[in-house]
CSV table of C-alpha atoms in Angstrom, one decimal:
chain,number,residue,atom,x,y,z
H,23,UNK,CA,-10.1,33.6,1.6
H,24,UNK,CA,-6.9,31.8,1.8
H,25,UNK,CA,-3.3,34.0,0.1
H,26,UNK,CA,-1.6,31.2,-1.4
H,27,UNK,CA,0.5,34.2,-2.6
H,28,UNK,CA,4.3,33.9,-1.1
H,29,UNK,CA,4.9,36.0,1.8
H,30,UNK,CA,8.1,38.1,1.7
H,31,UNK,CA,9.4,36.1,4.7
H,32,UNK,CA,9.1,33.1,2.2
H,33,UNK,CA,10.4,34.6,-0.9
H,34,UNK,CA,13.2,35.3,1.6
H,35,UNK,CA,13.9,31.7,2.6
H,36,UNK,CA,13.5,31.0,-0.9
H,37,UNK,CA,16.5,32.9,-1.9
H,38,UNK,CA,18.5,31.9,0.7
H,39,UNK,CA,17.7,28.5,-0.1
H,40,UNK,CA,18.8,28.6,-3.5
H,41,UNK,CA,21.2,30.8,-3.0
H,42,UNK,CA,23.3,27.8,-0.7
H,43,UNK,CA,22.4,25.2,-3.7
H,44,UNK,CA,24.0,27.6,-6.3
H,45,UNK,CA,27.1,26.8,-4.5
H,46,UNK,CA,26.9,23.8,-2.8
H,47,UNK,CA,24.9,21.2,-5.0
H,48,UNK,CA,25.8,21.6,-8.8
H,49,UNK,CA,24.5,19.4,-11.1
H,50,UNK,CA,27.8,17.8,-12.1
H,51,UNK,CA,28.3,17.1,-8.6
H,52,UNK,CA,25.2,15.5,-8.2
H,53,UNK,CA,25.6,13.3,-10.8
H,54,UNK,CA,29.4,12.3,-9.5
H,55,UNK,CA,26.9,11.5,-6.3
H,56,UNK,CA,25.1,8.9,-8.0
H,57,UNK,CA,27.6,6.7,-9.6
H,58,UNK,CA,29.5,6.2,-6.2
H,59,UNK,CA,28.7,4.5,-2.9
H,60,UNK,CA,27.8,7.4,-1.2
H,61,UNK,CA,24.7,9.3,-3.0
H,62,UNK,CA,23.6,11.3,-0.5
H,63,UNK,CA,25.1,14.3,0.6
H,64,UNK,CA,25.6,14.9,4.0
H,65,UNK,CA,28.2,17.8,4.3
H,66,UNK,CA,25.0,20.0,2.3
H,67,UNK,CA,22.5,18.4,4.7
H,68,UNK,CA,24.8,19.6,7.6
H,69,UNK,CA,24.3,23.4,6.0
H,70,UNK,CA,20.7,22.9,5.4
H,71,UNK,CA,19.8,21.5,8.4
H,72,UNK,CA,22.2,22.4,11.2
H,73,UNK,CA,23.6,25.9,9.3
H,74,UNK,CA,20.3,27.3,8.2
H,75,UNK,CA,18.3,25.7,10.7
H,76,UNK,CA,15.8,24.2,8.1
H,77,UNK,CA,15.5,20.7,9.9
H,78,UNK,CA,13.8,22.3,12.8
H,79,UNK,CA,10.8,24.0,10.9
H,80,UNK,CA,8.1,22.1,11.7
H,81,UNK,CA,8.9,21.2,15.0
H,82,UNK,CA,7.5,24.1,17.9
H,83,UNK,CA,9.9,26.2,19.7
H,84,UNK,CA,9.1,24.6,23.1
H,85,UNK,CA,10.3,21.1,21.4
H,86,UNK,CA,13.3,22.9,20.2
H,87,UNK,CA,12.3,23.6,16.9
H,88,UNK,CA,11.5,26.8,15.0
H,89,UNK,CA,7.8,26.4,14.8
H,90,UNK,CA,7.4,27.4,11.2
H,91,UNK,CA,4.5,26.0,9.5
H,92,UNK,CA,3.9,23.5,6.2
H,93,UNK,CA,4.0,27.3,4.0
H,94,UNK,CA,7.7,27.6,4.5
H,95,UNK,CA,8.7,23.7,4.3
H,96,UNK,CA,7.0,23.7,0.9
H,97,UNK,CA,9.3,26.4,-0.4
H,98,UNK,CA,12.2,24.9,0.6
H,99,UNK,CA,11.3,21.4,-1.0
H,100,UNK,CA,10.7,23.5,-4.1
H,101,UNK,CA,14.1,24.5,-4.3
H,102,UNK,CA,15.6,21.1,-3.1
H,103,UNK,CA,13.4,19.8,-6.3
H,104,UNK,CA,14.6,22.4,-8.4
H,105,UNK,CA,18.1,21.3,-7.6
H,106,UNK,CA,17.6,17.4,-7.3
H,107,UNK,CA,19.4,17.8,-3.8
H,108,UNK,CA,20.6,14.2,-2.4
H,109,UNK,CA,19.4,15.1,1.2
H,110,UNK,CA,16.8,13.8,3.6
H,111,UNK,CA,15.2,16.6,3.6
H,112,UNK,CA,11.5,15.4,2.8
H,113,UNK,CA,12.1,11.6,5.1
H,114,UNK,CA,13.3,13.4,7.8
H,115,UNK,CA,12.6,16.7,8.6
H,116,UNK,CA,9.0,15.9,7.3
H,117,UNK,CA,7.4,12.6,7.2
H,118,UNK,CA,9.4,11.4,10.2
H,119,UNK,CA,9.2,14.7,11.7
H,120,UNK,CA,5.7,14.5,11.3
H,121,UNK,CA,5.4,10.8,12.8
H,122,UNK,CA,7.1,11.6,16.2
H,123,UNK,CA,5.1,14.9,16.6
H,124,UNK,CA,2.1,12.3,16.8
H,125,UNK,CA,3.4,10.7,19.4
H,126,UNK,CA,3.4,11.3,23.3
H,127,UNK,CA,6.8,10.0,24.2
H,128,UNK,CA,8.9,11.6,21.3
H,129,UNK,CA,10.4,15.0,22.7
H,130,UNK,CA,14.0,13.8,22.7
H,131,UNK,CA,13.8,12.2,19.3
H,132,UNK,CA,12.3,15.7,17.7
H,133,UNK,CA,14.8,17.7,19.4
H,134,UNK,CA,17.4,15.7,17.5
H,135,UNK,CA,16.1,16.2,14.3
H,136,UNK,CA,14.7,19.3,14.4
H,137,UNK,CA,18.5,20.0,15.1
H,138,UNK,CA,19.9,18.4,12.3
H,139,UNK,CA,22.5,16.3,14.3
H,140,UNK,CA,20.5,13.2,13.6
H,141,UNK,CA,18.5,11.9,10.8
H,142,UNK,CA,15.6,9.9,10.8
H,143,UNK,CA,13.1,7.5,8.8
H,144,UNK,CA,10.0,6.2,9.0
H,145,UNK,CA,10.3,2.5,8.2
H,146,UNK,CA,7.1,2.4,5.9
H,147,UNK,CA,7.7,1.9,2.2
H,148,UNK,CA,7.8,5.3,0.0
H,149,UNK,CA,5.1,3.7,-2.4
H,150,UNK,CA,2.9,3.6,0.5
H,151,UNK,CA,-0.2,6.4,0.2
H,152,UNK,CA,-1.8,7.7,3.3
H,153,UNK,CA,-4.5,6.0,4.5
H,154,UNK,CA,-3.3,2.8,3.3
H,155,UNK,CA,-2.1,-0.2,5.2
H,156,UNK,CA,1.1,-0.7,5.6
H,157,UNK,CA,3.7,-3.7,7.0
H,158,UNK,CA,4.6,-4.4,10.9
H,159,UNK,CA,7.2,-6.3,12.4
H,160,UNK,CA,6.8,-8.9,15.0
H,161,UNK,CA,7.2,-7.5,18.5
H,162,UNK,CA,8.3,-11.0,20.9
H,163,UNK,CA,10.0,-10.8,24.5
H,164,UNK,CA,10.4,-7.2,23.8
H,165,UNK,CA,12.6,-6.8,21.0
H,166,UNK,CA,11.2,-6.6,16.9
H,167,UNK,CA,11.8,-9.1,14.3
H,168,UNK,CA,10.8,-8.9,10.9
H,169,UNK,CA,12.0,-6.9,6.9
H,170,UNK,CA,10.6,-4.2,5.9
H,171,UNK,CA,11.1,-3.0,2.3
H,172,UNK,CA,11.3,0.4,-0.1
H,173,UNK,CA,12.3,2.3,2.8
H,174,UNK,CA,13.8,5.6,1.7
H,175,UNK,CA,17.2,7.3,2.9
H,176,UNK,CA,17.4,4.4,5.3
H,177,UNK,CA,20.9,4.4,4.7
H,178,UNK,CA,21.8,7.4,6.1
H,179,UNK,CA,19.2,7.6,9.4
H,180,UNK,CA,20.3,7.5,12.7
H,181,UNK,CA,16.8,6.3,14.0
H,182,UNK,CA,14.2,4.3,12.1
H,183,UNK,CA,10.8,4.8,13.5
H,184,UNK,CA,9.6,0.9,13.2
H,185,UNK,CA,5.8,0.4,13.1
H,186,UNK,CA,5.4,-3.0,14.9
H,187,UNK,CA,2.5,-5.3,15.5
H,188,UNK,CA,0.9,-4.8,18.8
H,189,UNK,CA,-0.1,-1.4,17.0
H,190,UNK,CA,2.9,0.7,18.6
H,191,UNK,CA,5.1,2.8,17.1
H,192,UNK,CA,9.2,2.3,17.9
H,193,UNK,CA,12.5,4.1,17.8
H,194,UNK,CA,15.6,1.9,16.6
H,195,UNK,CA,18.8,2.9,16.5
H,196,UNK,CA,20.3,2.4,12.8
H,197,UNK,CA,23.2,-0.2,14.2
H,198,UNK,CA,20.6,-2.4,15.8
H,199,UNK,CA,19.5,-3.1,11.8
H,200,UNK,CA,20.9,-4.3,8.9
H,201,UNK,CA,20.2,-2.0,6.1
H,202,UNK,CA,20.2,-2.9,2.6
H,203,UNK,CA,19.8,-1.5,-0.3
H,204,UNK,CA,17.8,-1.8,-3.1
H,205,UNK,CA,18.0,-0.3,-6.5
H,206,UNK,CA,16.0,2.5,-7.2
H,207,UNK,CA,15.2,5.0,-10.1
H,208,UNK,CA,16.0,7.9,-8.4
H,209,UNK,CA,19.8,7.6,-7.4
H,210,UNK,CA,19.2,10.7,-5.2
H,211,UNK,CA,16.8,9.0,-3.1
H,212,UNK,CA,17.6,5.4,-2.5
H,213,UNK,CA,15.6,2.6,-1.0
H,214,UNK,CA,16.8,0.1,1.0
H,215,UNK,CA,15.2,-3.1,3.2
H,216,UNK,CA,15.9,-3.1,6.8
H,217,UNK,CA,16.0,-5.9,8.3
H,218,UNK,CA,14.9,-6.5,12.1
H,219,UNK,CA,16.7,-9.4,14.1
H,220,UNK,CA,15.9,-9.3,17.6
H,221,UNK,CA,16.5,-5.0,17.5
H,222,UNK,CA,15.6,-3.4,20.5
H,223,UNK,CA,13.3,-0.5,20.6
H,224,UNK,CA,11.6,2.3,22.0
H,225,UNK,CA,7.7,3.0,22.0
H,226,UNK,CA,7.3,6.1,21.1
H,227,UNK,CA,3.4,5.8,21.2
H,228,UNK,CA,0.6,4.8,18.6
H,229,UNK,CA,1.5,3.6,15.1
H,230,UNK,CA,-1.8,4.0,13.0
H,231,UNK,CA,-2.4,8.0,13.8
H,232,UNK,CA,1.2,8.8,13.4
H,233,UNK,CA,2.1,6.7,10.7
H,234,UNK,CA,-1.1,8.2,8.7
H,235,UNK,CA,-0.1,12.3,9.7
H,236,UNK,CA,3.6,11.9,8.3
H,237,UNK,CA,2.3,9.8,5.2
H,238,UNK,CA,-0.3,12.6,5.1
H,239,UNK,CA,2.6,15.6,4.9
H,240,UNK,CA,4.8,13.2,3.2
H,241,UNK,CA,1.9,13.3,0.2
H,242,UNK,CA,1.1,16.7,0.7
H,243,UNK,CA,4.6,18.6,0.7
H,244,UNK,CA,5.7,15.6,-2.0
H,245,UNK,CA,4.1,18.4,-4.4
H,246,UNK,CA,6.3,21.0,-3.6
H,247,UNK,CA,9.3,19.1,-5.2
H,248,UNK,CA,7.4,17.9,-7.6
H,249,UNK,CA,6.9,21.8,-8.3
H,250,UNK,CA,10.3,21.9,-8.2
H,251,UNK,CA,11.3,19.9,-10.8
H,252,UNK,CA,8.9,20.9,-13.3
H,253,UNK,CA,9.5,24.0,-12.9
H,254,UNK,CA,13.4,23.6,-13.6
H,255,UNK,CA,12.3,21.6,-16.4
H,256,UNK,CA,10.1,24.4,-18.3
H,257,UNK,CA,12.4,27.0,-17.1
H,258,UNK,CA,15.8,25.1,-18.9
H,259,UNK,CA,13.8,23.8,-22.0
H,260,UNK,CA,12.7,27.6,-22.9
H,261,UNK,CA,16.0,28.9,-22.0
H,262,UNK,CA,18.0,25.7,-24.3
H,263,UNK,CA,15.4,26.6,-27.3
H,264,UNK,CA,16.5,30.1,-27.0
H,265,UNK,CA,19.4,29.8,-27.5
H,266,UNK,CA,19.9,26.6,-29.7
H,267,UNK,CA,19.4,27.5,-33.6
H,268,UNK,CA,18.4,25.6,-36.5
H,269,UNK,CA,17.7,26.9,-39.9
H,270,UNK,CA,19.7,30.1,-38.5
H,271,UNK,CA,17.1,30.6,-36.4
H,272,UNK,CA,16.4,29.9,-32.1
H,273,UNK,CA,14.6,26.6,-32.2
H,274,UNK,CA,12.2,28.2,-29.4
H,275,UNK,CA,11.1,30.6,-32.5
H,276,UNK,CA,9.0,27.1,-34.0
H,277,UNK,CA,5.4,27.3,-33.4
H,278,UNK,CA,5.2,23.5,-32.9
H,279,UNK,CA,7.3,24.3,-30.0
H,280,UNK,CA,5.6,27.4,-28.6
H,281,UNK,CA,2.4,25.6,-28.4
H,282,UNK,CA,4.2,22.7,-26.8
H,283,UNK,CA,5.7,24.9,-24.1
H,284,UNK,CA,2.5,27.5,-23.5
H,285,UNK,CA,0.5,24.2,-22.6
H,286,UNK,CA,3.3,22.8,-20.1
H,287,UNK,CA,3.2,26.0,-18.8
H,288,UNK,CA,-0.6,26.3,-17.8
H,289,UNK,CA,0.1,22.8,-16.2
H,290,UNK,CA,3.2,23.8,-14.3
H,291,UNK,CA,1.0,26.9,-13.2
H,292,UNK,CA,-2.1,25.1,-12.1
H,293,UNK,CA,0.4,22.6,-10.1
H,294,UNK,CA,2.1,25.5,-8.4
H,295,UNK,CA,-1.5,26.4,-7.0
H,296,UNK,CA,-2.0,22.7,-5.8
H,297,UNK,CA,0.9,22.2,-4.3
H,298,UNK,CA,0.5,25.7,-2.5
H,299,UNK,CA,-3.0,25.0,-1.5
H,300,UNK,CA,-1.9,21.3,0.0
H,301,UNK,CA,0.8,23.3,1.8
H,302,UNK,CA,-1.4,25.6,3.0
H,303,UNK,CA,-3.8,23.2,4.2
H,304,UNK,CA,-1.4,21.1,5.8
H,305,UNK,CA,-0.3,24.3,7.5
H,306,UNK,CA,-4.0,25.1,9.0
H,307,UNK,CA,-5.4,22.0,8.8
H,308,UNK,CA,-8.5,23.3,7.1
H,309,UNK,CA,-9.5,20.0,5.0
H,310,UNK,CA,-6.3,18.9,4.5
H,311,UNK,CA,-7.5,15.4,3.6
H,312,UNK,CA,-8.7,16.5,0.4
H,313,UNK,CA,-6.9,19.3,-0.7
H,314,UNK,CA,-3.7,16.8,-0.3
H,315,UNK,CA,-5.3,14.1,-2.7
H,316,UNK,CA,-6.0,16.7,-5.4
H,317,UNK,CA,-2.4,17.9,-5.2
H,318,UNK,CA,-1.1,14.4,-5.6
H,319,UNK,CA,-3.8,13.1,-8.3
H,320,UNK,CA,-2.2,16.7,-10.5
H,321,UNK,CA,1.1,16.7,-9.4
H,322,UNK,CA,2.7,13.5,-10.5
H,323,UNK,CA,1.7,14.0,-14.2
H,324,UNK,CA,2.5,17.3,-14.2
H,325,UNK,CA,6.0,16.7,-13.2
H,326,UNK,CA,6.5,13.6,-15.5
H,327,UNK,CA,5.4,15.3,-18.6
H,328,UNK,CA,7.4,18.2,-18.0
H,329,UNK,CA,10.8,16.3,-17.5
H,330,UNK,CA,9.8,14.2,-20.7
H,331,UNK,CA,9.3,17.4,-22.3
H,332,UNK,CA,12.3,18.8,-20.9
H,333,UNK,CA,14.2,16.1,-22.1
H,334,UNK,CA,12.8,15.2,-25.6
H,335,UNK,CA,13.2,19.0,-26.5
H,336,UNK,CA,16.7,19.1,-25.1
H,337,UNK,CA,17.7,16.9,-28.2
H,338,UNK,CA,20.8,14.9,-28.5
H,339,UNK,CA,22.3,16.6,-25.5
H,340,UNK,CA,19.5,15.4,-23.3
H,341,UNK,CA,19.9,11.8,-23.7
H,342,UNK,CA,23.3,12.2,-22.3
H,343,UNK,CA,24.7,11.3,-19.1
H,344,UNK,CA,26.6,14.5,-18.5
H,345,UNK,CA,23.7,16.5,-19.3
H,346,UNK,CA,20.9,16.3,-15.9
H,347,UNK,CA,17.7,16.3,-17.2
H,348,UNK,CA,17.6,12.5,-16.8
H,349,UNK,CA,18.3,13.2,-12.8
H,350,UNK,CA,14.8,15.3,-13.1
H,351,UNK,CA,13.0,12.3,-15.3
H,352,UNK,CA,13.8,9.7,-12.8
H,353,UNK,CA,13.0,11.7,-9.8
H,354,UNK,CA,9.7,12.7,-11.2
H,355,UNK,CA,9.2,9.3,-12.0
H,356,UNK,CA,9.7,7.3,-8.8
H,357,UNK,CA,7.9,10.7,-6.8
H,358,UNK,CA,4.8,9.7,-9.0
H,359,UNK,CA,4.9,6.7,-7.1
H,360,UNK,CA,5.7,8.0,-3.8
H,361,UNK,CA,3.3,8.1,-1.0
H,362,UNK,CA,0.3,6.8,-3.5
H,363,UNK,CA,0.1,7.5,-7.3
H,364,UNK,CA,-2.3,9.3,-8.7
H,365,UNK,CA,-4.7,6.9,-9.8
H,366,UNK,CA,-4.6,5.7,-5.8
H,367,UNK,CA,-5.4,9.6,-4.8
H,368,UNK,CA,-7.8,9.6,-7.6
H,369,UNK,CA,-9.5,7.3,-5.9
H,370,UNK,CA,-9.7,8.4,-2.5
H,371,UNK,CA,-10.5,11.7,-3.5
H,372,UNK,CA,-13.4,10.1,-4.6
H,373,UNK,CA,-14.6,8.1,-1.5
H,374,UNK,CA,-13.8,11.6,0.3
H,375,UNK,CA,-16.6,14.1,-1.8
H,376,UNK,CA,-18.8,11.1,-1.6
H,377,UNK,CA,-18.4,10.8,-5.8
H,378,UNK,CA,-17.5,7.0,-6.2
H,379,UNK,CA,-18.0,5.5,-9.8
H,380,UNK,CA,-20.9,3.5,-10.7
């Protein structure tokens, strides 16, 4: 049977994790981030990726990576949810990760970003789910033509990885586009529209299988943050009703409320197993097809509900600005969306057990 239990060795990255977000990515500053040109932050994605090493975990050793497994990528994504963290972290050192790991002709572009001194994107819209189709550009006299929309942290990559139509898969250096960007819920995570005017490329190999692995991990490890940030959610409600008093009394003390919060609990437990089993599964590919889909048809309400909770229960001080819970509502909003919504992985899960509606 499968230990979805954390290893010590992950319990370890865990702390050292969110030990470099304590001081490196506090919620004020994050929400500075957001009202100004430049959301992401790249001097904590240096840390992350080039000081830790964490851009490198999936990638093997022999590609210059560390050849970790999905396990320990989950548990960082837990703590970059937990933090809202404006970094590529998920685009790029998983779903594109993922894509050029696919592909024959890709070595240099993974040891790049496994290293952390380049960031990439895969040019496929954040909405899409795996499995489903997605948009190509027009390949003609060599060079790709075309716009391609919802694209996240395009903004920052160095290399988009451009599915095109004669069914390859390309590399395109960001200053051959024009990138721009779109608004988006989730300040953290922009979106943007690249457009393609005669941008050269290189074939890295096969669109369809790589594009459907990273969208596949994308989904899958999309739980973990998800996780994340209802987990932060529960965690700061219980502690604010502790400690806020009505009636001369904690707030947290109402039995309204404890009921409230022992039924967000169960939920944020039971999505702590999905999102473990889909990591797991990812890890040892042991039917990773469906194990992903039931993490994503639980995760995105989960999340939701626990950042409405979060900021309901919160009171007057959670409809504020200054306060973050809104940077958790919008992020577990637009991830609910990301890579298929439930009802979408509702539905495949159902075409995979063979358990279609009448």
């Amino acid at each position: 049977m499968t230990d979805l239990l954390y290893s010590r060795e992950e319990e370890a990255l865990r702390a050292a994790v969110r030990d470099l977000l304590s001081d490196h990515c506090d919620a004020a500053g994050v929400i500075a981030r957001t009202g100004s040109d430049a959301p992401h932050d790249l001097s904590l994605w240096k840390a992350l990726a080039g000081g830790m090493g964490l851009a490198g975990l999936l990638v093997p050793e022999e590609l210059g990576g560390h050849g970790a497994t999905h396990r320990e990528a989950g548990v960082v994504l837990e703590e970059l949810g937990r933090a809202v963290a404006p970094v590529p972290y998920l685009t790029s050192a998983v779903v594109a990760t993922e894509a050029l790991l696919a592909c024959e002709d890709a070595g240099e572009q993974l040891a790049g970003l496994a290293s952390g001194r380049r960031i990439g994107a895969l040019a496929v819209g954040l909405h899409t789910a795996p499995g489903a189709g997605f948009t190509t550009v027009r390949l003609e006299s060599g060079a790709l033509h075309g716009e391609l929309t919802g694209i996240a942290d395009a903004a920052v990559a160095d290399v988009l990885l451009v599915p095109a139509d004669d069914g390859g898969l390309y590399a395109v250096a960001a200053d051959a586009v024009t990138v721009v960007p779109q608004t988006s819920l989730d300040l953290t995570r922009p979106l943007a529209r690249v457009l393609l005017d005669g941008a050269p490329g290189h074939r890295l190999g096969d669109a369809g299988p790589a594009v459907r692995r990273a969208l596949r991990a994308g989904a899958g490890l999309l739980a973990s943050e998800q996780l994340g940030v209802a987990d932060w959610s529960l965690t700061e409600t219980v502690r604010y009703l502790k400690e806020r008093k009505q009636f001369n009394r904690p707030v947290g003390g109402f039995q309204a409320l404890k009921h409230r919060l022992a039924q967000l609990w169960l939920e944020v437990t039971g999505l702590r197993a999905a999102a473990r089993a889909a990591a797991d599964a990812l890890a040892t590919d042991d039917d990773a097809d469906v194990t992903v889909t039931v993490a994503q048809a639980y995760a995105a309400p989960v999340a939701v509900r626990a950042a409405e909770e979060a900021l309901q229960l919160h009171g007057g001080i959670g409809m504020t600005w200054e306060h973050p819970v809104h940077l958790y509502l919008k992020r577990a909003k637009a991830d609910s969306i990301a890579y298929g919504t439930a009802g979408a992985h509702r539905a495949a899960l159902a075409d995979l057990v063979d358990l279609r509606s009448p």
